[in-house]
Amino acid sequence: MAKPAQGAKYRGSIHDFPGFDPSQDAEALYTAMKGFGSDKEAILELITSRSNRQRQEICQSYKSLYGKDLIADLKYELTGKFERLIVGLMRPLAYCDAKEIKDAIAGIGTDEKCLIEILASRTNEQIHQLVAAYKDAYERDLEADIIGDTSGHFQKMLVVLLQGTREEDDVVSEDLVQQDVQDLYEAGELKWGTDEAQFIYILGNRSKQHLRLVFDEYLKTTGKPIEASIRGELSGDFEKLMLAVVKCIRSTPEYFAERLFKAMKGLGTRDNTLIRIMVSRSELDMLDIREIFRTKYEKSLYSMIKNDTSGDYKKALLKLCGGDDDAAGQFFPEAAQVAYQMWELSAVARVELKGTVRPVDNFNPDADAKALRKAMKGLGTDEDTIIDIITHRSNAQRQQIRQTFKSHFGRDLMADLKSEISGDLARLILGLMMPPAHYDAKQLKKAMEGAGTDEKALIEILATRTNAEIRAICEAYKEDYHKSLEDALSSDTSGHFKRILISLAMGNREEGGEDRDQAREDAQEIADTPSGDKTSLETRFMTILCTRSYPHLRRVFQEFVKMTNYDVEHTIKKEMSGDVRDAFVAIVQSVKNKPLFFADKLYKSMKGAGTDEKTLTRIMVSRSEIDLLNIRREFIEKYDKSLHQAIEGDTSGDFLKALLAICGGED
């Protein structure tokens, strides 16, 4: 097991057992497996309480005392996932990795995710030990086996990583950083096609410290993170491998926190991944993984394992986890600092927002108007033509088509479309035909008319629009419904929720940057409210969340974590309830990462039985020219499947065709 650098703080969850006696432990294990049945509780308690070094000594003592192989006996006595976990713990890390890779390339098909995870995350020393262990255990050359089982650029990068020759010098040359940024940019974004060899050479060989600076400079130079360029330029397993390398360069514990979360979320558990990570990181960085897990996923790793596994398998995993972290919503001090640093980075990152629908070149409104008229004339309707034209024109171009249609045929294009198409497709196409402010105004009107109010729609729109967008919506609402939006909200909502919505509907949010002194005061203001004083807390939150600029609020959230060890979102969820809580959470999530907020909404609109077509349509229409490409990236990052795949699996017919056209491609 690799040891931490001299002077570095130990971050594993498993420690050497004090007063260790290998002969005594070997005897205890022999007794636990003797006779009819086995004492699994005793086995798991002992093995998860010893370090890997101590387990190797137990194996030797067991052999000396009983002439038997301890791992073979454990395999015989135990079964299933529990057996895989315990046997994994008994092997030295290098041999455990060797076994995982052997299994990944054995038989028909290859477990590329396993290869990626191990080879992208291990240090030079760990790679060298792995290659030697593979040779010793299987009398085969690991590089030759990898070459025999993979191909293309994916294979080339794996072979580079297998050399274990990544530079380890922390002295970084600024000139070389700039040169690498330029080389990566020219190899991808500026090139017709992609020069994969440059990506392989730079990401496979440069030191971690050097590459972190390259990634920072790449963002400043190009306006987009290196991950976005990799997704845009590479594909398949090669793309996944390069993204894993980038994640491990940025933060190996964060990479594993994400892998663990994905192994347990949703239906079913990816037990092989869960076992592999819990075994391999238990004496390296499990405490760091736990901290980041809590920060990113708002729950402890311990609680997720507890809810997702069972029996002795669960007990052993929880022992490796090393303990539960503080109550929901609270960070222990180290995790609070991780949260602070993560948001520090997000506050300075310049992420370029991009839609998926852009103005078409060589636009001809006359030809489009005629084609649409032809598609709706006579018996039957040519839905394919309607979908093709309307989903591939910008909103400004659609307005020109409407005017041209009226000039040529003396008819209202919207009225004709309404009479020719119906259901979900009609809602989507007609939504695309409306100017954005009028579309939002209509969605707000629908949310408030009839019995009951669609509070979620009100929150989604008013909590996420810019000042300019809000003002345009207010004008459109007045023009279309002869009533002010403020009056409509006043008559349809009440209490603090009404005050929040009206405050947002004023469109008077500050638009400057951050003011650090004011941010500390704002954070103190909401931190000082006594728990249980709901009215005062809601008023204070409203004053700050509904009026301060986004950059300033990011700083407030960071200062709040620093002061309290709590995330502001957790505090809102803990102290508030109902629509007020939902409105404040939406604002906070939108400030932290607006594309991720919408990605979550889209995912929830399609998960489980049934589809929330209204929400799905509203977001696809309203974000198509603003940030739907960013939403797509957040969607695949968080849910491990593309937005395109989710839509394909959850909708059908012409509605599906139109949504996929707006989605703009498969990731």
XYZ file of C-alpha atoms in Angstrom:
667
model
C 0.000 0.000 0.000
C 1.427 3.373 -1.023
C 2.393 5.578 1.894
C 1.591 9.281 2.125
C 4.417 11.693 1.335
C 6.694 12.505 4.251
C 5.005 15.069 6.480
C 1.644 14.656 4.719
C -1.382 14.047 6.890
C -2.737 10.481 6.694
C -6.163 10.565 4.998
C -7.120 6.894 5.018
C -9.987 5.485 7.072
C -8.183 2.209 7.971
C -5.200 2.300 10.340
C -2.715 -0.198 11.741
C -4.413 -2.118 14.566
C -2.713 -1.377 17.933
C -1.259 -4.394 19.757
C -1.362 -6.400 16.513
C -0.562 -10.127 16.789
C -0.700 -11.939 13.412
C -0.669 -15.431 14.947
C -3.564 -14.587 17.241
C -5.547 -13.127 14.307
C -4.783 -16.168 12.124
C -6.086 -18.422 14.902
C -9.238 -16.298 15.305
C -9.958 -16.523 11.567
C -9.342 -20.282 11.546
C -11.786 -20.686 14.440
C -14.365 -18.485 12.660
C -14.255 -20.784 9.617
C -14.030 -24.145 11.444
C -16.956 -26.517 11.655
C -20.445 -26.103 10.258
C -21.045 -22.572 8.925
C -18.768 -19.619 9.505
C -18.770 -16.654 11.845
C -18.995 -13.914 9.228
C -19.318 -11.186 11.832
C -15.974 -12.153 13.383
C -14.305 -12.353 9.950
C -15.478 -8.912 8.802
C -14.754 -7.293 12.160
C -11.179 -8.559 12.202
C -10.236 -7.985 8.537
C -11.725 -4.471 8.298
C -9.893 -3.488 11.503
C -6.414 -4.335 10.166
C -4.283 -2.444 7.657
C -3.313 -4.123 4.389
C 0.248 -4.612 5.639
C -1.091 -6.395 8.726
C -3.412 -8.574 6.608
C -0.379 -9.828 4.631
C 1.282 -10.854 7.900
C -1.914 -12.675 8.927
C -1.832 -14.593 5.616
C 1.763 -15.685 6.294
C 0.984 -16.725 9.892
C -2.100 -18.648 8.734
C 0.013 -20.566 6.223
C 2.677 -21.297 8.865
C 0.163 -22.425 11.486
C -2.262 -24.452 9.362
C -0.480 -25.109 6.046
C -3.448 -23.588 4.262
C -4.022 -20.558 2.042
C -6.161 -18.021 3.915
C -7.597 -16.425 0.758
C -8.613 -19.869 -0.578
C -10.350 -20.671 2.738
C -12.155 -17.314 2.750
C -13.340 -17.923 -0.824
C -14.659 -21.326 0.212
C -16.506 -20.035 3.284
C -17.955 -16.778 1.944
C -20.135 -15.991 -1.055
C -21.248 -13.201 -3.352
C -20.447 -9.525 -2.866
C -19.263 -10.026 0.709
C -16.708 -12.589 -0.492
C -15.441 -10.249 -3.268
C -15.023 -7.433 -0.760
C -13.192 -9.489 1.908
C -10.932 -11.241 -0.626
C -10.149 -7.847 -2.217
C -9.037 -6.531 1.166
C -6.717 -9.515 1.647
C -4.700 -8.791 -1.507
C -1.971 -6.107 -1.690
C -3.330 -3.099 -3.639
C -1.182 -3.807 -6.715
C -2.430 -7.408 -6.883
C -6.008 -6.260 -6.293
C -5.664 -3.842 -9.240
C -4.062 -6.590 -11.348
C -7.001 -8.923 -10.635
C -9.525 -6.185 -11.517
C -7.780 -5.494 -14.836
C -7.494 -9.208 -15.628
C -11.238 -9.598 -15.034
C -11.945 -6.459 -17.099
C -10.238 -7.845 -20.206
C -11.053 -11.553 -19.766
C -13.728 -13.246 -21.852
C -16.039 -11.619 -24.372
C -16.231 -7.850 -24.130
C -14.132 -5.463 -22.090
C -15.016 -3.497 -18.953
C -13.605 -0.199 -20.250
C -14.845 1.739 -17.203
C -12.687 -0.407 -14.912
C -9.596 0.098 -17.098
C -10.236 3.850 -17.202
C -10.768 4.142 -13.452
C -7.594 2.296 -12.463
C -5.145 3.589 -15.076
C -6.341 7.215 -14.959
C -6.085 7.487 -11.178
C -2.921 5.661 -10.088
C 0.445 7.317 -9.388
C 3.637 6.346 -11.255
C 4.706 4.157 -8.329
C 1.317 2.418 -8.176
C 1.403 1.785 -11.954
C 4.884 0.218 -11.721
C 3.733 -2.015 -8.840
C 0.601 -2.983 -10.798
C 2.614 -4.011 -13.895
C 4.951 -6.109 -11.733
C 2.045 -7.711 -9.822
C 0.250 -8.594 -13.079
C 3.414 -10.278 -14.387
C 3.892 -12.153 -11.104
C 0.268 -13.270 -10.751
C -0.514 -14.221 -14.363
C 2.924 -14.631 -16.005
C 1.746 -12.265 -18.719
C 2.705 -8.798 -19.900
C 0.017 -6.258 -18.975
C 0.819 -3.900 -21.850
C 0.563 -6.738 -24.390
C -2.793 -7.835 -22.934
C -4.153 -4.259 -23.013
C -3.029 -3.872 -26.653
C -4.673 -7.183 -27.519
C -8.000 -6.146 -26.015
C -8.361 -2.462 -26.983
C -7.839 -0.336 -30.072
C -7.367 3.135 -31.532
C -6.608 6.271 -29.539
C -8.140 4.680 -26.424
C -5.476 1.954 -26.600
C -2.677 4.485 -27.226
C -3.578 6.549 -24.152
C -3.844 3.442 -21.951
C -0.374 2.372 -23.093
C 1.021 5.842 -22.289
C -0.506 5.697 -18.788
C 0.890 2.156 -18.317
C 4.440 3.487 -18.680
C 4.080 5.301 -15.318
C 6.318 8.103 -16.535
C 4.217 11.168 -15.700
C 6.510 14.055 -14.768
C 6.616 14.664 -11.016
C 8.537 17.949 -10.829
C 6.507 20.681 -9.082
C 8.598 23.449 -10.682
C 6.422 24.692 -13.534
C 7.568 26.656 -16.575
C 5.082 29.411 -17.474
C 6.315 29.351 -21.079
C 5.637 25.614 -21.350
C 2.175 26.093 -19.828
C 1.339 28.674 -22.505
C 2.790 26.443 -25.232
C 0.699 23.441 -24.080
C -2.454 25.577 -23.980
C -1.769 26.736 -27.541
C -0.973 23.191 -28.716
C -4.190 21.782 -27.191
C -6.250 24.626 -28.659
C -4.752 24.146 -32.110
C -5.113 20.353 -31.884
C -8.830 20.626 -31.124
C -10.892 23.783 -31.391
C -8.850 25.413 -34.187
C -8.362 22.284 -36.272
C -10.632 20.621 -38.816
C -10.747 17.213 -37.186
C -8.670 16.606 -34.066
C -4.981 15.939 -33.494
C -5.489 13.277 -30.815
C -1.726 12.699 -30.470
C -1.277 16.148 -28.874
C -4.000 15.452 -26.300
C -2.404 12.058 -25.528
C 1.127 13.451 -25.204
C 0.273 16.434 -22.983
C -2.375 14.807 -20.749
C -0.436 11.557 -20.494
C 2.982 12.934 -19.556
C 2.899 16.362 -17.887
C 2.936 16.683 -14.097
C -0.290 17.267 -12.179
C 0.838 20.697 -11.003
C 1.709 21.711 -14.566
C -1.595 20.442 -15.988
C -3.678 22.258 -13.368
C -2.104 25.517 -14.549
C -2.661 24.475 -18.174
C -6.363 23.918 -17.435
C -6.644 27.343 -15.736
C -4.925 29.103 -18.643
C -6.956 27.150 -21.196
C -10.167 28.484 -19.629
C -8.840 32.058 -19.635
C -7.587 31.813 -23.232
C -10.537 30.008 -24.862
C -13.448 30.898 -22.578
C -14.292 27.232 -22.039
C -13.027 24.513 -19.688
C -10.764 21.809 -21.136
C -13.529 19.266 -20.410
C -15.855 21.062 -22.853
C -13.219 20.866 -25.601
C -12.615 17.168 -24.912
C -16.343 16.465 -25.155
C -16.579 18.460 -28.365
C -13.496 17.006 -30.046
C -13.158 13.400 -28.833
C -15.648 10.550 -28.589
C -16.399 7.119 -27.143
C -14.125 5.401 -24.630
C -11.214 7.675 -25.590
C -13.276 10.723 -24.568
C -14.271 9.048 -21.272
C -10.649 8.157 -20.538
C -9.390 11.690 -21.197
C -12.149 13.190 -19.034
C -11.212 10.778 -16.217
C -7.556 11.831 -16.526
C -8.567 15.513 -16.297
C -10.766 14.837 -13.258
C -7.966 12.960 -11.497
C -5.508 15.757 -12.290
C -7.903 18.288 -10.775
C -8.793 16.133 -7.743
C -8.477 12.361 -7.447
C -10.724 12.236 -4.338
C -13.421 14.190 -6.194
C -13.195 11.740 -9.103
C -13.756 8.815 -6.720
C -16.558 10.593 -4.851
C -18.356 10.957 -8.176
C -17.692 7.310 -9.121
C -19.088 6.147 -5.764
C -22.196 8.291 -6.105
C -22.893 6.978 -9.606
C -22.305 3.400 -8.412
C -25.177 3.737 -5.921
C -27.653 6.205 -7.415
C -30.824 5.077 -9.159
C -32.070 1.510 -9.407
C -29.501 -1.194 -8.714
C -25.966 -0.859 -7.385
C -22.737 -1.252 -9.351
C -21.185 -3.441 -6.685
C -17.919 -4.160 -8.522
C -17.192 -0.425 -8.742
C -18.251 0.168 -5.130
C -16.049 -2.672 -3.827
C -13.049 -1.703 -5.953
C -13.050 1.908 -4.770
C -13.765 1.217 -1.105
C -10.944 -1.363 -1.009
C -8.383 0.622 -3.004
C -8.885 4.031 -1.333
C -9.407 2.926 2.289
C -5.741 3.554 3.181
C -5.105 6.447 0.794
C -7.729 9.210 0.712
C -11.060 7.908 1.987
C -11.446 10.881 4.369
C -10.988 13.311 1.467
C -13.473 11.333 -0.639
C -15.990 11.477 2.218
C -15.621 15.239 2.589
C -16.082 15.906 -1.107
C -18.968 13.420 -1.281
C -20.827 15.372 1.409
C -20.061 18.671 -0.279
C -21.198 17.595 -3.737
C -24.144 15.325 -2.963
C -25.569 16.775 0.252
C -25.448 13.438 2.046
C -22.738 11.413 3.699
C -21.095 8.471 1.939
C -21.899 6.425 5.050
C -25.644 7.113 4.798
C -25.728 6.314 1.070
C -23.946 2.970 1.604
C -26.289 2.236 4.520
C -29.387 2.846 2.381
C -28.101 1.069 -0.733
C -26.575 -2.184 0.579
C -27.449 -4.862 3.136
C -26.229 -7.608 5.432
C -22.590 -8.382 6.199
C -21.606 -6.694 2.921
C -23.061 -3.441 4.216
C -21.392 -3.813 7.630
C -17.974 -4.334 6.021
C -18.381 -1.365 3.650
C -19.407 0.893 6.540
C -16.290 -0.158 8.459
C -14.139 0.808 5.450
C -15.981 4.111 5.189
C -14.698 4.840 8.674
C -17.678 6.615 10.175
C -20.678 8.809 9.413
C -20.203 12.513 8.874
C -22.148 15.171 10.753
C -25.916 15.566 10.640
C -27.543 16.391 7.294
C -26.763 19.909 6.163
C -23.664 20.399 8.276
C -20.096 20.076 7.041
C -17.366 19.012 9.378
C -14.655 21.713 9.240
C -12.447 20.123 6.563
C -15.436 19.604 4.250
C -16.507 23.197 4.767
C -13.123 24.283 3.463
C -13.464 21.937 0.473
C -16.861 23.515 -0.247
C -15.377 26.985 0.067
C -12.575 26.140 -2.379
C -14.962 24.539 -4.887
C -17.161 27.633 -4.964
C -14.097 29.870 -5.083
C -13.237 28.158 -8.375
C -16.815 28.335 -9.665
C -16.957 32.047 -8.873
C -13.990 32.854 -11.108
C -14.689 30.391 -13.922
C -15.879 32.012 -17.124
C -18.143 29.438 -18.720
C -19.404 30.406 -22.140
C -23.168 29.882 -22.384
C -24.336 28.336 -25.623
C -27.699 27.395 -27.036
C -28.358 24.518 -29.407
C -30.570 26.488 -31.815
C -28.792 29.128 -33.873
C -29.774 31.328 -36.832
C -29.683 29.296 -40.054
C -27.310 30.491 -42.778
C -28.788 31.672 -46.092
C -32.102 32.256 -44.362
C -35.013 32.738 -46.788
C -38.274 33.639 -44.978
C -40.170 33.653 -48.279
C -39.202 30.032 -49.074
C -39.895 28.931 -45.467
C -43.355 30.553 -45.443
C -44.263 28.824 -48.725
C -42.956 25.461 -47.505
C -45.013 25.742 -44.297
C -48.156 26.699 -46.222
C -47.663 23.702 -48.517
C -47.125 21.410 -45.495
C -50.532 22.445 -44.084
C -52.585 22.695 -47.292
C -54.958 20.008 -48.497
C -55.618 16.650 -46.872
C -53.203 15.651 -44.112
C -50.316 17.596 -42.641
C -46.601 17.253 -43.367
C -45.379 17.353 -39.753
C -41.788 16.532 -40.731
C -41.460 19.729 -42.778
C -43.006 21.829 -39.996
C -40.643 20.334 -37.413
C -37.597 20.678 -39.668
C -38.153 24.365 -40.436
C -39.267 25.604 -37.033
C -36.682 23.743 -34.924
C -33.808 24.853 -37.175
C -34.523 28.595 -37.180
C -33.746 31.099 -34.441
C -36.653 32.833 -32.744
C -35.904 36.081 -34.602
C -36.039 34.170 -37.891
C -39.359 32.549 -36.908
C -40.856 36.014 -36.339
C -39.796 36.992 -39.863
C -41.444 33.827 -41.220
C -44.688 34.797 -39.410
C -44.688 38.252 -41.007
C -43.890 36.860 -44.465
C -46.618 34.206 -44.109
C -49.160 36.955 -43.291
C -47.969 39.125 -46.215
C -48.117 36.266 -48.737
C -51.236 34.427 -47.706
C -53.184 36.881 -45.530
C -53.283 34.190 -42.857
C -52.010 33.891 -39.293
C -49.313 31.203 -39.200
C -49.964 30.507 -35.506
C -53.678 29.933 -36.139
C -52.912 27.604 -39.053
C -50.426 25.618 -36.966
C -52.998 25.321 -34.139
C -55.576 23.874 -36.522
C -53.139 21.392 -38.105
C -51.183 19.925 -35.173
C -52.241 18.947 -31.665
C -51.156 17.701 -28.247
C -47.562 17.865 -27.036
C -46.211 18.642 -30.512
C -48.536 21.647 -30.841
C -47.466 23.025 -27.445
C -43.814 22.669 -28.407
C -44.066 24.142 -31.929
C -46.344 27.011 -30.892
C -44.021 27.747 -27.969
C -41.080 28.014 -30.364
C -43.072 30.401 -32.568
C -43.696 32.881 -29.755
C -41.171 35.609 -28.820
C -39.437 34.439 -25.589
C -40.940 37.127 -23.323
C -44.467 36.413 -24.600
C -43.873 32.671 -24.184
C -42.774 33.139 -20.551
C -45.718 35.476 -19.927
C -48.089 32.808 -21.252
C -46.498 30.127 -19.049
C -46.925 32.371 -15.990
C -50.559 33.079 -16.938
C -51.279 29.353 -17.336
C -49.612 28.653 -13.986
C -52.061 31.020 -12.268
C -55.353 30.393 -14.118
C -58.075 27.957 -13.121
C -58.300 26.017 -9.888
C -54.959 25.697 -8.132
C -51.626 27.320 -8.948
C -48.562 25.729 -10.548
C -46.088 27.152 -8.053
C -43.189 25.181 -9.568
C -43.610 26.911 -12.931
C -43.787 30.352 -11.271
C -40.603 29.625 -9.310
C -38.724 28.141 -12.274
C -39.337 31.193 -14.477
C -39.062 34.059 -11.992
C -36.069 32.650 -10.079
C -33.916 32.112 -13.168
C -34.509 35.027 -15.555
C -32.201 38.050 -15.863
C -33.397 41.592 -15.140
C -33.752 42.304 -18.859
C -35.739 39.098 -19.375
C -38.014 39.870 -16.382
C -38.754 43.381 -17.640
C -39.565 42.051 -21.107
C -41.888 39.446 -19.545
C -43.699 42.163 -17.547
C -44.253 44.220 -20.721
C -45.439 41.157 -22.650
C -47.805 40.168 -19.819
C -49.354 43.651 -19.735
C -49.672 43.702 -23.537
C -51.211 40.236 -23.838
C -53.451 40.112 -20.751
C -54.134 43.816 -19.965
C -53.078 43.314 -16.380
C -49.738 43.760 -14.642
C -47.819 40.644 -13.669
C -47.480 42.048 -10.152
C -51.275 42.311 -9.772
C -51.726 38.782 -11.113
C -49.183 37.387 -8.642
C -50.773 39.383 -5.784
C -54.217 37.957 -6.435
C -53.023 34.359 -6.923
C -50.395 33.883 -4.178
C -50.027 34.905 -0.551
C -47.705 35.476 2.382
C -43.935 35.353 2.085
C -44.169 33.377 -1.150
C -46.075 36.267 -2.749
C -43.505 38.773 -1.493
C -40.643 36.710 -2.959
C -42.299 36.374 -6.379
C -43.201 40.072 -6.556
C -39.665 41.030 -5.526
C -38.272 38.850 -8.332
C -40.862 40.189 -10.803
C -39.576 43.736 -10.252
C -36.448 42.847 -12.249
C -34.325 45.019 -9.993
C -31.581 42.572 -9.008
C -28.201 44.312 -8.642
C -25.923 43.665 -11.598
C -22.444 44.515 -10.329
C -19.688 42.184 -9.161
C -19.032 41.021 -5.639
C -18.373 43.230 -2.625
C -16.405 41.092 -0.156
C -17.114 43.242 2.902
C -20.821 43.406 2.093
C -20.836 39.639 1.383
C -19.488 38.976 4.882
C -22.181 41.248 6.351
C -24.896 39.524 4.304
C -23.673 36.084 5.353
C -23.606 37.231 9.001
C -27.117 38.657 8.626
C -28.621 35.302 7.652
C -26.318 33.304 9.951
C -27.360 35.313 13.037
C -31.088 34.576 12.787
C -32.078 32.275 15.676
C -33.172 28.799 14.584
C -36.953 28.554 14.737
C -37.538 32.275 14.049
C -39.055 31.473 10.664
C -40.560 34.857 9.814
C -37.388 36.797 10.526
C -35.269 34.229 8.672
C -37.481 34.354 5.553
C -37.444 38.164 5.533
C -33.650 38.307 5.837
C -33.147 35.707 3.130
C -35.560 37.516 0.805
C -33.778 40.848 1.265
C -30.485 39.283 0.174
C -31.411 36.474 -2.266
C -33.886 38.523 -4.307
C -31.789 41.675 -4.706
C -28.053 40.899 -4.776
C -26.158 40.114 -7.998
C -25.215 36.520 -8.854
C -21.428 37.039 -8.424
C -22.068 38.706 -5.063
C -24.373 35.902 -3.898
C -21.738 33.285 -4.753
C -19.405 35.107 -2.391
C -22.151 35.292 0.280
C -22.616 31.515 0.068
C -18.876 30.981 0.507
C -18.701 33.306 3.505
C -21.742 31.557 5.007
C -19.958 28.181 4.820
C -16.860 29.719 6.364
C -18.821 31.136 9.305
C -21.188 28.264 10.013
C -19.880 25.017 8.439
C -23.304 24.894 6.781
C -24.253 25.235 3.137
C -26.890 27.941 2.682
C -29.031 25.529 0.670
C -29.039 23.026 3.541
C -30.019 25.771 5.972
C -32.971 26.778 3.803
C -34.143 23.169 3.522
C -33.800 22.645 7.255
C -35.381 25.872 8.499
C -38.109 26.546 5.910
C -40.904 24.677 4.206
C -43.338 24.734 1.311
C -43.233 27.192 -1.583
C -40.973 29.653 0.262
C -38.331 26.964 0.711
C -38.667 25.852 -2.927
C -38.325 29.434 -4.219
C -35.191 30.142 -2.159
C -33.623 26.789 -3.098
C -34.263 27.533 -6.793
C -32.525 30.913 -6.477
C -29.530 29.370 -4.674
C -29.187 26.525 -7.185
C -29.518 28.970 -10.070
C -26.774 31.159 -8.601
C -24.469 28.183 -8.041
C -24.964 26.663 -11.494
C -27.986 27.619 -13.627
C -27.434 24.974 -16.363
C -27.256 22.282 -13.656
C -30.510 23.617 -12.134
C -32.255 23.113 -15.482
C -30.563 19.738 -16.060
C -32.053 18.557 -12.730
C -35.492 19.851 -13.738
C -35.308 18.053 -17.094
C -34.191 14.819 -15.440
C -37.051 14.949 -12.924
C -39.559 15.676 -15.706
C -38.661 12.362 -17.357
C -37.729 10.000 -14.530
C -40.086 7.409 -13.112
C -43.517 6.503 -14.454
C -45.018 9.145 -16.717
C -43.516 12.314 -18.157
C -44.090 15.924 -17.123
C -44.403 17.154 -20.728
C -45.214 20.728 -19.701
C -41.955 21.203 -17.791
C -39.980 19.362 -20.468
C -41.450 21.555 -23.217
C -41.068 24.792 -21.246
C -37.354 24.253 -20.547
C -36.482 22.978 -24.033
C -38.211 25.975 -25.633
C -36.968 28.658 -23.248
C -33.310 27.529 -22.997
C -32.776 26.417 -26.618
C -31.017 29.646 -27.644
C -29.469 30.490 -24.266
C -27.686 27.598 -22.556
C -29.154 24.260 -23.651
C -25.716 23.044 -24.751
C -24.411 23.752 -21.211
C -27.484 22.024 -19.764
C -26.713 18.979 -21.919
C -23.167 18.842 -20.536
C -24.353 19.078 -16.932
C -27.009 16.421 -17.623
C -24.555 13.792 -18.869
C -22.040 14.698 -16.160
C -24.542 14.195 -13.341
C -26.792 11.432 -14.646
C -24.332 9.373 -16.682
C -26.593 9.454 -19.721
C -27.196 12.097 -22.332
C -30.238 14.354 -22.531
C -30.727 12.950 -26.046
C -30.938 9.396 -24.627
C -33.349 10.475 -21.873
C -35.682 12.165 -24.370
C -35.457 9.185 -26.724
C -36.381 6.785 -23.945
C -39.248 8.861 -22.562
C -41.120 10.434 -25.511
C -42.357 9.282 -28.901
C -43.597 10.252 -32.357
C -43.360 13.771 -33.761
C -42.962 15.238 -30.253
C -39.802 13.120 -29.888
C -38.488 14.231 -33.307
C -38.993 17.910 -32.486
C -37.399 17.609 -29.013
C -34.334 15.831 -30.412
C -33.958 18.524 -33.078
C -33.966 21.202 -30.345
C -31.617 19.103 -28.185
C -29.149 19.507 -31.020
C -27.208 16.262 -30.852
C -26.116 13.225 -28.882
C -23.303 13.625 -26.317
